[in-house]
Amino acid sequence: MITGSGFMEAKHEQDPGVEPEATGRRANVVVFDLDGVLVDSFGVMRQAFSAAYAEVVGEGPAPFAEYSRHLGRYFPDIMRIMGLPLEMEEPFVRESYRLAHQVRVFPGVREVVTTLRDNGIRLAVATGKSGPRARSLLGQLNMVQLFDHVIGSDEVARPKPAPDIVLHAMSLLGAQPHEAIMVGDAVTDMQSARRAGVRAVAALWGEADEADLLRAEPDVTLWKPAELLTWLRVDGADPAP
């Protein structure tokens, strides 16, 4: 099921070239979040966070539920928001690398990304992870080559919910905001997209907090990866309702 909020596209200065609607598509560029959108990494995050908390803070239950409410942000920013030691980053990253083999691509995502690429849509990843860790993970999953660019929060001045990472992706792709969408599973993704002038697409096939995400009023809401093909009107997809 695909739902939309009646997004009215802002008028932007446009480069000469092909407009999305001229191709029959709704966008020529897709910027994806990573965790919870492309890959199912929630279990690994929980293990890594719990190990880092025990190592740096000590005994007691790790506040993972609170941590998960801030997903999409850069890890050091989450630590500041939660009042936890920044020293947790080193063991969290170490354990995330060690457990990376447990991360899986969501069913249907690889096929959707491949279809988008085969149809000439330019693709980027804009993640709360660091760039090296994101590229390493996608490399292990044999997916990094499917994207034109993979950008981490450590590679922009201000991470999500600021627009910098989305704007950087569009700059690298030579795209204008009206050509692009951002697909994410967190409120911070929706905020980053909106502030960049890009349509915000909510992905609800992972473990996102559906109520929080819908309150952020995404422009489009998708419950299955394949619905992205239908909504974009790429070749081989049924017309969107």
CSV table of C-alpha atoms in Angstrom, one decimal, residues 2-195:
chain,number,residue,atom,x,y,z
A,2,ILE,CA,1.3,3.4,-1.0
A,3,THR,CA,0.1,6.6,0.7
A,4,GLY,CA,0.9,10.2,0.1
A,5,SER,CA,0.3,13.5,1.7
A,6,GLY,CA,-0.3,15.6,-1.4
A,7,PHE,CA,3.2,17.1,-1.5
A,8,MET,CA,3.4,20.3,-3.5
A,9,GLU,CA,6.8,20.6,-5.1
A,10,ALA,CA,8.6,23.8,-4.5
A,11,LYS,CA,9.8,25.7,-7.5
A,12,HIS,CA,13.6,25.4,-7.8
A,13,GLU,CA,16.0,26.8,-10.3
A,14,GLN,CA,16.4,24.0,-12.8
A,15,ASP,CA,19.3,22.9,-14.8
A,16,PRO,CA,18.8,22.3,-18.5
A,17,GLY,CA,18.1,18.6,-18.9
A,18,VAL,CA,15.5,16.0,-18.5
A,19,GLU,CA,12.7,16.6,-16.0
A,20,PRO,CA,11.5,13.6,-14.0
A,21,GLU,CA,8.0,13.9,-15.4
A,22,ALA,CA,9.4,14.0,-19.0
A,23,THR,CA,10.7,10.5,-18.5
A,24,GLY,CA,7.4,9.3,-17.0
A,25,ARG,CA,9.0,9.0,-13.6
A,26,ARG,CA,8.5,10.9,-10.4
A,27,ALA,CA,12.2,11.3,-9.7
A,28,ASN,CA,15.6,10.6,-11.3
A,29,VAL,CA,17.6,10.4,-8.1
A,30,VAL,CA,17.0,8.3,-4.9
A,31,VAL,CA,18.9,8.9,-1.7
A,32,PHE,CA,18.5,6.0,0.8
A,33,ASP,CA,19.1,5.8,4.5
A,34,LEU,CA,21.0,2.6,5.3
A,35,ASP,CA,19.9,0.9,8.6
A,36,GLY,CA,16.3,0.0,8.7
A,37,VAL,CA,15.8,0.8,5.0
A,38,LEU,CA,18.4,-1.2,3.0
A,39,VAL,CA,19.6,-3.5,5.8
A,40,ASP,CA,18.2,-5.2,8.8
A,41,SER,CA,20.8,-4.3,11.4
A,42,PHE,CA,18.6,-3.7,14.5
A,43,GLY,CA,19.8,-6.8,16.3
A,44,VAL,CA,23.5,-6.0,15.7
A,45,MET,CA,22.9,-2.5,17.0
A,46,ARG,CA,21.3,-3.8,20.2
A,47,GLN,CA,24.2,-6.1,20.8
A,48,ALA,CA,26.9,-3.5,20.0
A,49,PHE,CA,25.2,-0.8,22.2
A,50,SER,CA,24.8,-3.2,25.1
A,51,ALA,CA,28.4,-4.3,24.9
A,52,ALA,CA,29.6,-0.7,24.7
A,53,TYR,CA,27.4,0.4,27.6
A,54,ALA,CA,28.7,-2.5,29.8
A,55,GLU,CA,32.3,-1.7,29.0
A,56,VAL,CA,32.2,2.0,29.5
A,57,VAL,CA,29.3,2.7,31.9
A,58,GLY,CA,29.1,-0.5,33.8
A,59,GLU,CA,26.5,-3.0,35.0
A,60,GLY,CA,22.8,-2.4,34.5
A,61,PRO,CA,20.4,-2.5,31.6
A,62,ALA,CA,21.6,-0.6,28.6
A,63,PRO,CA,18.9,2.1,27.6
A,64,PHE,CA,18.6,0.7,24.1
A,65,ALA,CA,14.9,1.7,23.7
A,66,GLU,CA,15.9,5.4,24.2
A,67,TYR,CA,18.8,5.0,21.9
A,68,SER,CA,16.6,3.5,19.2
A,69,ARG,CA,14.4,6.6,19.3
A,70,HIS,CA,17.3,8.7,18.0
A,71,LEU,CA,18.3,6.4,15.1
A,72,GLY,CA,19.3,8.3,12.0
A,73,ARG,CA,21.5,10.6,13.9
A,74,TYR,CA,25.3,10.3,14.2
A,75,PHE,CA,26.4,8.1,17.1
A,76,PRO,CA,28.3,10.9,19.0
A,77,ASP,CA,25.3,13.1,18.7
A,78,ILE,CA,23.0,10.5,20.2
A,79,MET,CA,25.5,10.1,23.1
A,80,ARG,CA,25.3,13.8,23.8
A,81,ILE,CA,21.5,13.8,23.7
A,82,MET,CA,21.3,10.9,26.1
A,83,GLY,CA,24.1,12.2,28.4
A,84,LEU,CA,26.2,9.1,27.9
A,85,PRO,CA,30.0,9.0,27.6
A,86,LEU,CA,31.4,9.7,24.1
A,87,GLU,CA,33.9,6.9,24.9
A,88,MET,CA,31.1,4.4,24.1
A,89,GLU,CA,31.7,5.1,20.4
A,90,GLU,CA,34.9,3.0,20.2
A,91,PRO,CA,33.5,-0.2,21.6
A,92,PHE,CA,30.2,0.3,19.7
A,93,VAL,CA,32.0,0.6,16.4
A,94,ARG,CA,34.4,-2.3,17.2
A,95,GLU,CA,31.4,-4.6,18.1
A,96,SER,CA,29.5,-3.4,15.0
A,97,TYR,CA,32.4,-4.4,12.8
A,98,ARG,CA,32.7,-7.8,14.6
A,99,LEU,CA,29.0,-8.6,14.3
A,100,ALA,CA,28.5,-7.2,10.7
A,101,HIS,CA,28.2,-10.7,9.3
A,102,GLN,CA,24.8,-10.9,11.1
A,103,VAL,CA,23.4,-8.0,9.1
A,104,ARG,CA,21.0,-8.9,6.3
A,105,VAL,CA,19.6,-7.1,3.3
A,106,PHE,CA,15.8,-6.7,3.6
A,107,PRO,CA,13.9,-9.1,1.3
A,108,GLY,CA,13.2,-7.4,-2.0
A,109,VAL,CA,15.6,-4.5,-1.5
A,110,ARG,CA,18.5,-5.8,-3.6
A,111,GLU,CA,16.1,-6.4,-6.5
A,112,VAL,CA,14.5,-2.9,-6.2
A,113,VAL,CA,17.9,-1.2,-6.1
A,114,THR,CA,19.2,-3.2,-9.1
A,115,THR,CA,16.0,-2.3,-11.0
A,116,LEU,CA,16.4,1.4,-10.2
A,117,ARG,CA,20.0,1.3,-11.4
A,118,ASP,CA,19.2,-0.6,-14.5
A,119,ASN,CA,16.6,2.1,-15.3
A,120,GLY,CA,19.1,4.9,-15.1
A,121,ILE,CA,18.1,6.3,-11.8
A,122,ARG,CA,21.0,7.7,-9.8
A,123,LEU,CA,21.5,6.3,-6.4
A,124,ALA,CA,23.2,7.4,-3.1
A,125,VAL,CA,23.2,6.3,0.5
A,126,ALA,CA,23.2,8.9,3.2
A,127,THR,CA,23.5,7.3,6.6
A,128,GLY,CA,24.0,8.1,10.3
A,129,LYS,CA,27.0,5.7,10.2
A,130,SER,CA,30.5,6.8,9.4
A,131,GLY,CA,31.3,6.6,5.7
A,132,PRO,CA,34.0,3.9,6.1
A,133,ARG,CA,31.7,1.7,8.2
A,134,ALA,CA,28.8,2.1,5.8
A,135,ARG,CA,30.9,1.3,2.7
A,136,SER,CA,32.5,-1.7,4.5
A,137,LEU,CA,29.1,-3.1,5.4
A,138,LEU,CA,27.6,-2.7,1.9
A,139,GLY,CA,30.8,-4.2,0.5
A,140,GLN,CA,30.4,-7.3,2.7
A,141,LEU,CA,26.8,-7.5,1.4
A,142,ASN,CA,27.9,-7.2,-2.2
A,143,MET,CA,25.9,-4.0,-2.7
A,144,VAL,CA,28.3,-1.1,-2.5
A,145,GLN,CA,28.8,-1.2,-6.3
A,146,LEU,CA,25.0,-0.6,-6.8
A,147,PHE,CA,25.3,3.0,-5.5
A,148,ASP,CA,26.9,6.0,-7.1
A,149,HIS,CA,27.9,7.4,-3.7
A,150,VAL,CA,27.8,6.2,-0.1
A,151,ILE,CA,28.1,9.1,2.3
A,152,GLY,CA,28.5,8.9,6.1
A,153,SER,CA,27.7,11.4,8.8
A,154,ASP,CA,31.4,12.0,9.5
A,155,GLU,CA,31.7,13.3,5.9
A,156,VAL,CA,29.5,16.4,6.2
A,157,ALA,CA,29.6,19.4,8.5
A,158,ARG,CA,26.2,18.7,10.1
A,159,PRO,CA,24.6,15.3,10.2
A,160,LYS,CA,20.9,14.6,10.1
A,161,PRO,CA,18.4,16.2,10.9
A,162,ALA,CA,20.4,19.0,9.1
A,163,PRO,CA,20.1,18.9,5.3
A,164,ASP,CA,23.8,18.7,4.7
A,165,ILE,CA,24.1,15.0,3.9
A,166,VAL,CA,21.2,15.1,1.4
A,167,LEU,CA,22.5,18.2,-0.2
A,168,HIS,CA,26.0,16.7,-0.5
A,169,ALA,CA,24.5,13.6,-2.2
A,170,MET,CA,22.7,15.8,-4.7
A,171,SER,CA,25.8,17.8,-5.3
A,172,LEU,CA,27.8,14.7,-6.1
A,173,LEU,CA,25.1,13.4,-8.4
A,174,GLY,CA,24.6,16.7,-10.1
A,175,ALA,CA,20.9,16.8,-9.2
A,176,GLN,CA,18.4,19.5,-8.2
A,177,PRO,CA,16.0,19.0,-5.2
A,178,HIS,CA,13.0,18.6,-7.5
A,179,GLU,CA,14.6,15.6,-9.1
A,180,ALA,CA,15.2,13.6,-5.9
A,181,ILE,CA,13.6,11.7,-3.1
A,182,MET,CA,15.0,10.6,0.3
A,183,VAL,CA,13.9,7.2,1.5
A,184,GLY,CA,14.3,6.8,5.3
A,185,ASP,CA,12.8,5.1,8.4
A,186,ALA,CA,13.4,7.8,11.0
A,187,VAL,CA,12.0,11.2,11.7
A,188,THR,CA,15.5,12.6,11.3
A,189,ASP,CA,15.5,11.3,7.7
A,190,MET,CA,12.2,13.1,7.0
A,191,GLN,CA,13.5,16.3,8.5
A,192,SER,CA,16.8,16.2,6.6
A,193,ALA,CA,14.9,15.6,3.3
A,194,ARG,CA,12.5,18.4,3.9
A,195,ARG,CA,15.2,20.9,4.9
